[in-house]
Short mmCIF file of C-alpha atoms in Angstrom, two decimals:
data_model
loop_
_atom_site.label_atom_id
_atom_site.label_comp_id
_atom_site.label_asym_id
_atom_site.label_seq_id
_atom_site.Cartn_x
_atom_site.Cartn_y
_atom_site.Cartn_z
CA UNK A 1 106.89 163.06 121.99
CA UNK A 2 105.22 161.93 124.96
CA UNK A 3 104.28 158.42 125.16
CA UNK A 4 100.57 157.42 124.77
CA UNK A 5 98.39 156.98 127.79
CA UNK A 6 98.69 153.17 129.08
CA UNK A 7 95.06 151.66 128.69
CA UNK A 8 93.16 151.78 131.98
CA UNK A 9 91.47 148.73 132.25
CA UNK A 10 94.71 146.63 130.84
CA UNK A 11 96.65 147.95 133.74
CA UNK A 12 94.91 148.65 136.82
CA UNK A 13 91.82 146.57 136.82
CA UNK A 14 92.03 144.68 140.16
CA UNK A 15 90.00 141.56 140.72
CA UNK A 16 86.60 142.10 142.54
CA UNK A 17 87.97 140.43 145.71
CA UNK A 18 90.87 142.92 146.24
CA UNK A 19 89.00 146.09 145.81
CA UNK A 20 87.95 146.26 149.40
CA UNK A 21 91.61 145.56 150.59
CA UNK A 22 92.86 148.28 148.21
CA UNK A 23 90.37 150.88 149.34
CA UNK A 24 91.07 150.14 152.88
CA UNK A 25 94.94 150.31 152.24
CA UNK A 26 94.32 153.79 150.54
CA UNK A 27 92.32 155.07 153.45
CA UNK A 28 94.52 153.84 156.10
CA UNK A 29 97.49 155.31 154.85
CA UNK A 30 95.88 158.68 154.24
CA UNK A 31 94.75 158.66 157.91
CA UNK A 32 98.22 158.06 158.87
CA UNK A 33 99.73 160.88 157.22
CA UNK A 34 96.94 163.35 157.81
CA UNK A 35 97.15 162.03 161.59
CA UNK A 36 100.57 162.78 161.97
CA UNK A 37 100.32 166.49 160.89
CA UNK A 38 97.93 166.98 164.34
CA UNK A 39 98.81 164.12 166.79
CA UNK A 40 101.85 165.72 168.19
CA UNK A 41 100.24 169.26 168.85
CA UNK A 42 98.78 168.32 172.06
CA UNK A 43 102.30 166.76 173.15
CA UNK A 44 104.26 169.91 172.29
CA UNK A 45 104.80 171.21 175.63
CA UNK A 46 106.25 168.00 176.86
CA UNK A 47 108.25 167.44 174.12
CA UNK A 48 109.87 170.93 174.59
CA UNK A 49 110.56 170.26 178.24
CA UNK A 50 112.04 166.98 177.57
CA UNK A 51 114.21 167.70 174.52
CA UNK A 52 114.83 171.05 175.81
CA UNK A 53 113.44 172.98 172.41
CA UNK A 54 113.91 176.82 172.07
CA UNK A 55 110.53 178.58 171.85
CA UNK A 56 111.20 179.54 168.12
CA UNK A 57 112.49 175.99 167.57
CA UNK A 58 109.51 173.90 168.79
CA UNK A 59 107.66 175.24 165.78
CA UNK A 60 109.61 172.97 163.61
CA UNK A 61 108.29 169.82 165.12
CA UNK A 62 105.40 170.50 163.09
CA UNK A 63 106.64 172.85 160.21
CA UNK A 64 109.32 170.56 159.01
CA UNK A 65 106.63 167.91 158.14
CA UNK A 66 104.20 170.53 156.41
CA UNK A 67 107.36 171.93 154.36
CA UNK A 68 108.47 168.59 153.23
CA UNK A 69 104.95 167.47 152.18
CA UNK A 70 103.95 170.53 150.48
CA UNK A 71 107.29 170.80 148.82
CA UNK A 72 107.47 167.20 147.30
CA UNK A 73 103.54 166.59 146.65
CA UNK A 74 103.84 167.61 143.07
CA UNK A 75 106.81 165.81 142.46
CA UNK A 76 105.48 162.64 144.37
CA UNK A 77 102.48 162.68 142.31
CA UNK A 78 104.48 162.47 138.87
CA UNK A 79 106.65 159.89 140.09
CA UNK A 80 103.69 157.75 140.74
CA UNK A 81 102.66 158.38 137.13
CA UNK A 82 105.96 157.70 135.61
CA UNK A 83 107.25 154.68 137.68
CA UNK A 84 104.14 153.03 138.95
CA UNK A 85 101.61 153.73 141.40
CA UNK A 86 102.24 150.84 143.62
CA UNK A 87 106.11 151.13 143.50
CA UNK A 88 105.94 154.53 144.76
CA UNK A 89 102.89 153.76 147.34
CA UNK A 90 105.45 151.08 148.79
CA UNK A 91 108.46 153.60 148.69
CA UNK A 92 106.46 156.49 150.42
CA UNK A 93 105.16 153.93 153.23
CA UNK A 94 108.59 152.54 153.84
CA UNK A 95 110.29 156.13 154.32
CA UNK A 96 107.52 157.20 156.40
CA UNK A 97 107.43 154.27 158.66
CA UNK A 98 111.20 154.35 159.05
CA UNK A 99 111.35 157.84 160.03
CA UNK A 100 108.59 157.54 162.46
CA UNK A 101 110.85 155.00 164.19
CA UNK A 102 113.69 157.04 164.26
CA UNK A 103 111.82 160.16 165.46
CA UNK A 104 110.32 158.23 168.51
CA UNK A 105 114.01 157.54 169.48
CA UNK A 106 114.81 160.94 169.09
CA UNK A 107 117.03 162.56 172.07
CA UNK A 108 117.66 166.02 170.66
CA UNK A 109 115.79 168.53 168.78
CA UNK A 110 117.84 168.33 165.59
CA UNK A 111 116.96 164.44 165.10
CA UNK A 112 113.38 164.90 165.74
CA UNK A 113 112.82 167.61 163.17
CA UNK A 114 114.75 165.74 160.87
CA UNK A 115 112.57 162.49 161.19
CA UNK A 116 109.59 164.99 160.89
CA UNK A 117 110.81 166.25 157.70
CA UNK A 118 111.30 162.78 156.57
CA UNK A 119 107.84 161.76 157.41
CA UNK A 120 106.71 164.39 155.45
CA UNK A 121 108.81 163.53 152.39
CA UNK A 122 107.24 159.90 152.58
CA UNK A 123 103.53 161.39 152.98
CA UNK A 124 104.34 163.42 149.98
CA UNK A 125 105.27 160.30 148.01
CA UNK A 126 102.33 158.28 149.61
CA UNK A 127 99.67 160.48 149.53
CA UNK A 128 99.16 161.32 145.74
CA UNK A 129 99.83 157.47 144.87
CA UNK A 130 96.61 156.66 147.05
CA UNK A 131 94.39 158.71 145.12
CA UNK A 132 95.99 157.55 141.68
CA UNK A 133 95.29 153.90 142.85
CA UNK A 134 91.71 154.59 143.69
CA UNK A 135 91.16 156.57 140.30
CA UNK A 136 92.46 153.63 138.47
CA UNK A 137 90.98 150.84 140.35
CA UNK A 138 87.31 152.42 140.74
CA UNK A 139 86.45 153.17 137.28
CA UNK A 140 82.63 153.35 137.22
CA UNK A 141 81.09 157.05 138.55
CA UNK A 142 79.24 155.36 141.36
CA UNK A 143 81.98 153.07 142.81
CA UNK A 144 84.69 155.74 142.47
CA UNK A 145 82.18 158.32 144.34
CA UNK A 146 82.14 155.57 147.11
CA UNK A 147 85.83 155.45 147.18
CA UNK A 148 86.78 159.03 147.21
CA UNK A 149 83.97 159.35 149.70
CA UNK A 150 85.67 156.95 151.90
CA UNK A 151 89.11 158.28 151.42
CA UNK A 152 87.79 161.83 151.93
CA UNK A 153 85.90 161.07 155.12
CA UNK A 154 88.92 159.61 156.39
CA UNK A 155 91.30 162.40 155.37
CA UNK A 156 89.19 165.07 157.12
CA UNK A 157 88.27 162.68 160.20
CA UNK A 158 92.01 162.18 160.45
CA UNK A 159 92.79 165.65 161.43
CA UNK A 160 90.33 165.76 164.13
CA UNK A 161 91.08 162.17 165.57
CA UNK A 162 94.74 163.51 165.88
CA UNK A 163 93.57 165.74 168.45
CA UNK A 164 91.96 162.43 170.21
CA UNK A 165 94.74 160.57 170.09
CA UNK A 166 96.94 162.99 170.77
CA UNK A 167 95.13 163.78 173.95
CA UNK A 168 95.18 160.07 174.96
CA UNK A 169 98.89 159.90 174.33
CA UNK A 170 99.74 162.96 176.19
CA UNK A 171 97.87 161.91 179.38
CA UNK A 172 98.32 158.02 179.64
CA UNK A 173 101.68 157.44 177.35
CA UNK A 174 104.88 159.10 176.20
CA UNK A 175 105.00 161.52 173.48
CA UNK A 176 106.94 159.39 171.55
CA UNK A 177 104.36 156.72 170.91
CA UNK A 178 102.60 159.59 168.67
CA UNK A 179 105.41 158.57 166.32
CA UNK A 180 106.01 154.92 167.01
CA UNK A 181 102.24 154.19 166.68
CA UNK A 182 103.10 154.55 162.81
CA UNK A 183 105.32 151.65 162.94
CA UNK A 184 102.92 148.57 163.16
CA UNK A 185 100.53 150.25 160.94
CA UNK A 186 103.31 150.96 158.27
CA UNK A 187 104.49 147.28 158.40
CA UNK A 188 100.94 146.04 158.04
CA UNK A 189 100.13 148.56 155.18
CA UNK A 190 103.05 147.72 153.45
CA UNK A 191 102.13 144.12 153.45
CA UNK A 192 98.69 144.82 152.26
CA UNK A 193 99.80 147.05 149.40
CA UNK A 194 102.52 144.54 148.30
CA UNK A 195 99.91 141.69 148.13
CA UNK A 196 96.58 143.51 147.28
CA UNK A 197 97.44 146.41 144.88
CA UNK A 198 98.13 145.29 141.40
CA UNK A 199 101.12 146.98 139.84
CA UNK A 200 100.96 149.40 137.10
CA UNK A 201 103.69 149.90 134.57
CA UNK A 202 105.81 153.10 134.27
CA UNK A 203 105.93 155.19 131.33
CA UNK A 204 109.54 154.43 130.27
CA UNK A 205 109.64 156.75 127.19
CA UNK A 206 108.75 159.74 129.53
CA UNK A 207 111.43 161.17 131.45
CA UNK A 208 111.60 163.25 134.40
CA UNK A 209 111.53 166.87 134.14
CA UNK A 210 114.10 167.49 136.38
CA UNK A 211 114.61 171.28 136.26
CA UNK A 212 110.85 171.37 136.90
CA UNK A 213 110.90 169.29 139.74
CA UNK A 214 113.76 171.11 141.21
CA UNK A 215 112.13 174.91 140.94
CA UNK A 216 108.72 174.06 141.94
CA UNK A 217 109.97 171.90 144.87
CA UNK A 218 112.08 174.67 146.09
CA UNK A 219 109.73 177.14 145.37
CA UNK A 220 106.97 175.48 147.55
CA UNK A 221 109.44 175.00 150.30
CA UNK A 222 110.46 178.78 150.02
CA UNK A 223 106.94 179.84 150.06
CA UNK A 224 105.61 177.64 153.14
CA UNK A 225 108.69 178.52 154.80
CA UNK A 226 108.27 182.20 154.35
CA UNK A 227 104.46 181.77 155.61
CA UNK A 228 105.30 179.70 158.55
CA UNK A 229 107.90 182.35 159.59
CA UNK A 230 105.60 185.60 159.35
CA UNK A 231 103.95 185.27 162.41
CA UNK A 232 107.20 185.16 164.57
CA UNK A 233 109.36 187.30 162.32
CA UNK A 234 106.77 189.74 160.78
CA UNK A 235 106.10 190.23 157.16
CA UNK A 236 108.93 193.00 157.10
CA UNK A 237 111.71 190.68 158.21
CA UNK A 238 114.42 189.96 155.59
CA UNK A 239 114.38 186.56 156.07
CA UNK A 240 110.53 186.51 155.31
CA UNK A 241 110.71 188.85 152.47
CA UNK A 242 113.82 186.67 151.13
CA UNK A 243 111.93 183.44 151.33
CA UNK A 244 108.85 184.93 149.33
CA UNK A 245 110.85 186.53 146.67
CA UNK A 246 112.69 183.41 146.15
CA UNK A 247 109.42 181.46 146.03
CA UNK A 248 108.24 183.93 143.43
CA UNK A 249 111.23 183.55 141.28
CA UNK A 250 111.62 179.89 141.55
CA UNK A 251 107.81 179.31 140.98
CA UNK A 252 107.88 181.97 137.93
CA UNK A 253 110.78 179.91 136.54
CA UNK A 254 109.27 176.79 136.85
CA UNK A 255 106.01 178.00 134.97
CA UNK A 256 108.31 179.35 132.27
CA UNK A 257 109.70 176.01 132.16
CA UNK A 258 106.50 173.98 131.69
CA UNK A 259 105.30 176.36 128.88
CA UNK A 260 108.35 175.71 126.66
CA UNK A 261 107.29 173.73 123.45
CA UNK A 262 108.75 170.23 122.94
CA UNK A 263 109.26 169.44 126.77
CA UNK A 264 107.97 166.64 128.82
CA UNK A 265 106.63 169.00 131.62
CA UNK A 266 106.26 168.06 135.34
CA UNK A 267 102.75 169.60 135.22
CA UNK A 268 101.08 170.13 131.97
CA UNK A 269 99.71 173.47 132.14
CA UNK A 270 96.80 172.52 129.94
CA UNK A 271 95.36 170.58 133.09
CA UNK A 272 94.19 174.04 134.34
CA UNK A 273 92.17 174.37 130.94
CA UNK A 274 90.11 171.74 132.71
CA UNK A 275 87.30 174.14 134.42
CA UNK A 276 86.51 171.27 136.90
CA UNK A 277 89.75 170.48 137.91
CA UNK A 278 90.80 174.20 138.22
CA UNK A 279 87.76 175.20 140.21
CA UNK A 280 87.75 172.16 142.71
CA UNK A 281 91.15 172.97 143.54
CA UNK A 282 90.12 176.66 144.57
CA UNK A 283 87.27 175.27 146.63
CA UNK A 284 89.94 172.69 148.10
CA UNK A 285 92.15 175.65 148.93
CA UNK A 286 89.72 177.94 150.96
CA UNK A 287 87.89 175.02 152.55
CA UNK A 288 91.07 172.98 154.15
CA UNK A 289 92.06 176.73 155.12
CA UNK A 290 89.10 176.99 157.23
CA UNK A 291 89.03 173.23 158.53
CA UNK A 292 92.80 172.75 159.55
CA UNK A 293 92.85 176.52 161.19
CA UNK A 294 89.50 175.18 163.49
CA UNK A 295 91.58 172.36 164.63
CA UNK A 296 94.07 174.57 165.78
CA UNK A 297 91.89 177.19 167.30
CA UNK A 298 89.36 175.07 168.75
CA UNK A 299 92.06 172.93 170.57
CA UNK A 300 93.33 176.49 172.17
CA UNK A 301 89.94 177.55 172.97
CA UNK A 302 88.92 174.22 174.70
CA UNK A 303 91.96 174.04 176.58
CA UNK A 304 92.77 177.94 177.57
CA UNK A 305 89.08 179.21 177.76
CA UNK A 306 87.12 176.48 178.70
CA UNK A 307 89.53 174.60 181.06
CA UNK A 308 89.40 171.25 179.34
CA UNK A 309 92.38 168.55 179.78
CA UNK A 310 93.85 167.11 177.00
CA UNK A 311 91.79 163.83 177.11
CA UNK A 312 88.84 166.10 177.25
CA UNK A 313 90.00 167.96 174.34
CA UNK A 314 90.26 165.12 172.14
CA UNK A 315 86.87 163.49 173.07
CA UNK A 316 85.09 166.82 172.31
CA UNK A 317 86.41 166.35 168.57
CA UNK A 318 84.26 163.06 168.21
CA UNK A 319 81.31 164.88 166.72
CA UNK A 320 83.52 166.66 164.33
CA UNK A 321 84.99 163.29 163.20
CA UNK A 322 81.78 161.66 162.98
CA UNK A 323 80.21 164.34 161.09
CA UNK A 324 82.95 164.56 158.48
CA UNK A 325 82.96 160.67 158.21
CA UNK A 326 78.96 160.88 157.78
CA UNK A 327 79.05 163.87 155.11
CA UNK A 328 81.56 162.05 153.15
CA UNK A 329 80.10 158.43 153.17
CA UNK A 330 76.62 159.77 153.31
CA UNK A 331 76.72 161.87 149.81
CA UNK A 332 78.90 159.26 147.98
CA UNK A 333 75.68 157.22 146.66
CA UNK A 334 74.06 160.53 145.37
CA UNK A 335 77.27 162.40 144.09
CA UNK A 336 77.19 160.77 140.51
CA UNK A 337 73.49 161.81 140.13
CA UNK A 338 73.63 165.35 141.35
CA UNK A 339 77.26 166.39 140.34
CA UNK A 340 79.67 167.96 142.46
CA UNK A 341 78.17 171.46 142.34
CA UNK A 342 74.99 171.44 144.50
CA UNK A 343 77.17 169.18 146.83
CA UNK A 344 79.69 171.58 147.18
CA UNK A 345 77.50 174.70 147.35
CA UNK A 346 75.23 172.85 150.36
CA UNK A 347 78.48 171.74 151.92
CA UNK A 348 80.15 174.96 152.12
CA UNK A 349 77.15 176.54 153.43
CA UNK A 350 76.61 174.30 156.08
CA UNK A 351 80.18 174.40 157.30
CA UNK A 352 80.16 178.21 156.88
CA UNK A 353 77.25 178.20 159.24
CA UNK A 354 78.74 175.63 161.78
CA UNK A 355 81.71 177.82 162.14
CA UNK A 356 79.66 181.03 162.67
CA UNK A 357 77.63 179.38 165.43
CA UNK A 358 81.00 177.89 166.93
CA UNK A 359 82.45 181.15 166.99
CA UNK A 360 79.94 182.47 169.42
CA UNK A 361 80.92 180.28 172.12
CA UNK A 362 82.34 182.04 175.24
CA UNK A 363 84.18 181.35 178.45
CA UNK A 364 80.62 180.05 180.14
CA UNK A 365 79.88 177.75 176.88
CA UNK A 366 78.89 174.06 177.45
CA UNK A 367 79.72 171.24 175.35
CA UNK A 368 75.92 170.08 174.91
CA UNK A 369 74.53 173.64 174.22
CA UNK A 370 77.18 175.39 172.41
CA UNK A 371 79.71 172.98 170.90
CA UNK A 372 78.05 169.56 170.12
CA UNK A 373 75.71 171.34 167.32
CA UNK A 374 78.03 173.60 165.39
CA UNK A 375 80.90 170.49 165.24
CA UNK A 376 78.50 168.31 163.81
CA UNK A 377 77.09 170.82 161.26
CA UNK A 378 80.83 171.71 160.26
CA UNK A 379 81.75 167.88 159.95
CA UNK A 380 78.81 167.07 157.61
CA UNK A 381 79.40 170.12 155.42
CA UNK A 382 82.80 169.44 154.91
CA UNK A 383 82.64 165.83 154.43
CA UNK A 384 80.52 166.42 151.60
CA UNK A 385 82.81 169.27 150.37
CA UNK A 386 86.06 166.88 150.43
CA UNK A 387 84.38 164.28 148.75
CA UNK A 388 82.95 166.54 146.03
CA UNK A 389 86.26 168.18 145.35
CA UNK A 390 88.31 164.92 145.42
CA UNK A 391 85.65 163.75 142.59
CA UNK A 392 85.89 166.94 140.48
CA UNK A 393 89.65 167.61 140.80
CA UNK A 394 90.24 164.21 139.04
CA UNK A 395 87.41 164.52 136.85
CA UNK A 396 87.76 163.81 132.72
CA UNK A 397 91.65 163.30 133.17
CA UNK A 398 93.45 160.28 131.39
CA UNK A 399 94.95 157.61 133.81
CA UNK A 400 98.61 158.60 133.14
CA UNK A 401 97.97 162.10 134.81
CA UNK A 402 96.10 160.71 138.02
CA UNK A 403 99.09 161.22 140.08
CA UNK A 404 99.64 164.52 138.79
CA UNK A 405 95.89 165.55 139.82
CA UNK A 406 96.15 163.93 143.19
CA UNK A 407 99.59 165.68 143.86
CA UNK A 408 97.91 169.02 142.59
CA UNK A 409 94.93 168.67 144.70
CA UNK A 410 96.92 167.93 147.90
CA UNK A 411 99.60 170.70 147.53
CA UNK A 412 96.45 173.21 146.95
CA UNK A 413 95.12 171.84 150.34
CA UNK A 414 98.64 172.24 152.01
CA UNK A 415 99.00 175.50 151.06
CA UNK A 416 95.39 176.57 152.32
CA UNK A 417 96.23 174.98 155.46
CA UNK A 418 99.27 176.91 155.93
CA UNK A 419 98.46 180.47 154.85
CA UNK A 420 95.04 179.94 156.29
CA UNK A 421 96.72 179.31 159.86
CA UNK A 422 98.95 182.32 159.55
CA UNK A 423 96.27 184.67 158.62
CA UNK A 424 93.91 183.79 161.41
CA UNK A 425 96.81 183.43 163.85
CA UNK A 426 97.65 187.15 163.00
CA UNK A 427 94.28 188.45 163.33
CA UNK A 428 93.43 186.28 166.31
CA UNK A 429 96.99 187.59 168.22
CA UNK A 430 95.91 191.24 167.30
CA UNK A 431 92.48 190.91 168.90
CA UNK A 432 93.99 189.21 172.11
CA UNK A 433 96.64 191.90 172.53
CA UNK A 434 94.05 194.47 172.25
CA UNK A 435 92.07 192.67 174.78
CA UNK A 436 94.73 192.66 177.19
CA UNK A 437 95.85 196.24 176.61
CA UNK A 438 92.28 197.30 177.44
CA UNK A 439 92.44 195.69 180.92
CA UNK A 440 90.39 192.31 179.81
CA UNK A 441 91.92 189.30 181.64
CA UNK A 442 93.33 186.49 179.80
CA UNK A 443 90.53 184.20 179.50
CA UNK A 444 88.04 187.02 177.88
CA UNK A 445 90.60 188.08 175.68
CA UNK A 446 91.49 184.82 174.44
CA UNK A 447 87.94 183.88 173.82
CA UNK A 448 87.39 186.99 171.69
CA UNK A 449 90.45 186.29 169.61
CA UNK A 450 89.71 182.86 168.97
CA UNK A 451 85.91 183.50 168.23
CA UNK A 452 87.41 186.21 165.58
CA UNK A 453 89.58 183.31 164.08
CA UNK A 454 86.45 180.91 163.80
CA UNK A 455 84.21 183.70 162.49
CA UNK A 456 87.17 184.36 159.67
CA UNK A 457 87.41 180.80 158.96
CA UNK A 458 83.50 181.12 157.94
CA UNK A 459 84.70 183.80 155.55
CA UNK A 460 86.97 181.50 154.08
CA UNK A 461 84.41 178.79 153.40
CA UNK A 462 82.20 181.58 151.84
CA UNK A 463 84.76 182.55 149.51
CA UNK A 464 84.74 179.12 148.11
CA UNK A 465 81.31 179.49 147.14
CA UNK A 466 82.04 181.55 143.66
CA UNK A 467 84.51 178.79 142.85
CA UNK A 468 81.96 175.83 143.52
CA UNK A 469 79.39 177.98 141.39
CA UNK A 470 82.13 177.45 138.37
CA UNK A 471 82.44 173.83 138.46
CA UNK A 472 80.10 172.50 135.70
CA UNK A 473 76.92 170.69 136.48
CA UNK A 474 75.92 167.11 135.45
CA UNK A 475 74.08 166.51 131.97
CA UNK A 476 71.38 163.92 132.88
CA UNK A 477 70.81 161.87 136.09
CA UNK A 478 72.57 159.04 134.89
CA UNK A 479 76.10 158.39 133.95
CA UNK A 480 77.00 156.82 130.93
CA UNK A 481 78.38 153.24 130.61
CA UNK A 482 81.57 154.59 129.19
CA UNK A 483 82.78 156.60 132.27
CA UNK A 484 81.86 159.61 134.11
CA UNK A 485 78.66 161.69 133.20
CA UNK A 486 79.49 164.60 131.03
CA UNK A 487 79.52 168.26 132.43
CA UNK A 488 78.06 171.40 131.31
CA UNK A 489 78.24 174.95 132.47
#
């Protein structure tokens, strides 16, 4: 028998003067975790030379982080529900900060990869806690839309800002500062959360589903590992096949465990009967597959085709970062009235057009004529989409499932980014190889390959449109006093 949900207003209502601090803490936390997924990219060649990474081993500087984040997000979200949001928020910050300090001092590849894995574990605990805290602090539709808008804009902009910061660090400082920069931020964030975020009680009568936690964590890690290894080893390699087969078995076992009656499941499968939650997660999968793959291929295009320096590459991401922030913040006041469906449809269409426009940039492209417009359009569209999906994916759920919904949404995004990058890298690499085999020079062949990747990313955003149509619309223009506006098909 499960424990009744803890009343929302009795546990998570923060004084009005604290809400600004809570929002800032959640946004800074999300910025820090997303930033770390991209900030080291620009410095990878320097890291490889200094620590003597092998060519195959270098990818694990990023893959170890992604693997841990994706594998533990669902567990991290459930821990926030069971043991208290602030408690798990603080645990995540502490682990992430300590791992960042250790990674900055790494003198060999193994220690750096291990530190990145523990960073990912800290992020997996911290990220769902931030959304859960926002959901239980900002209870009105309008204020929740603004809070999620800030969180979503921060999340999207952090990926682009990571390239900018990585370029600055790579050009003027040691690569180690891409990790050490988290230490003072983490310490300040720990103090802010400890003082500003109200404690929420755990659910002592609900036990953690250890079997479910083990199967889903190992299954997701095996899935991401198989996807990450496939570009180098090929889909027919025994290691790739074995990883994907293990993932299928473990995830099937997880679903079987969750469906058994009389259990206290890690993920109650009834959550997927909420059409808004299911559709929003599909939109998140395809849209983030497009956005985070764009960070990778746009960086390569700027440096290898247009000849930009790391710093110039980072500065070129400013319109994209500002566009994401503008889209997320700009749509927030209107989201409770419009509902998520029209916002998703408009944002996905704008992002798709921006990606198609960007894919046409060639070796003679200029920033003002060929990059500024499409990156702004992409950013504004994606900012609106991130805000709307965050709202929709947590709509209508009780407070004791806030962490679960957050973990589910972020797991979906991580899977989208991992799978999207593999698909686009495969297509791009084949186009580049064909171009070189046909006698084209490296710049022209690379331009064609990266252009194909960006145009295919536009198809990812278009693929999210049917899921956006499945999101119910708002009934009426004004939210009810008791909570979120009702939805209808």
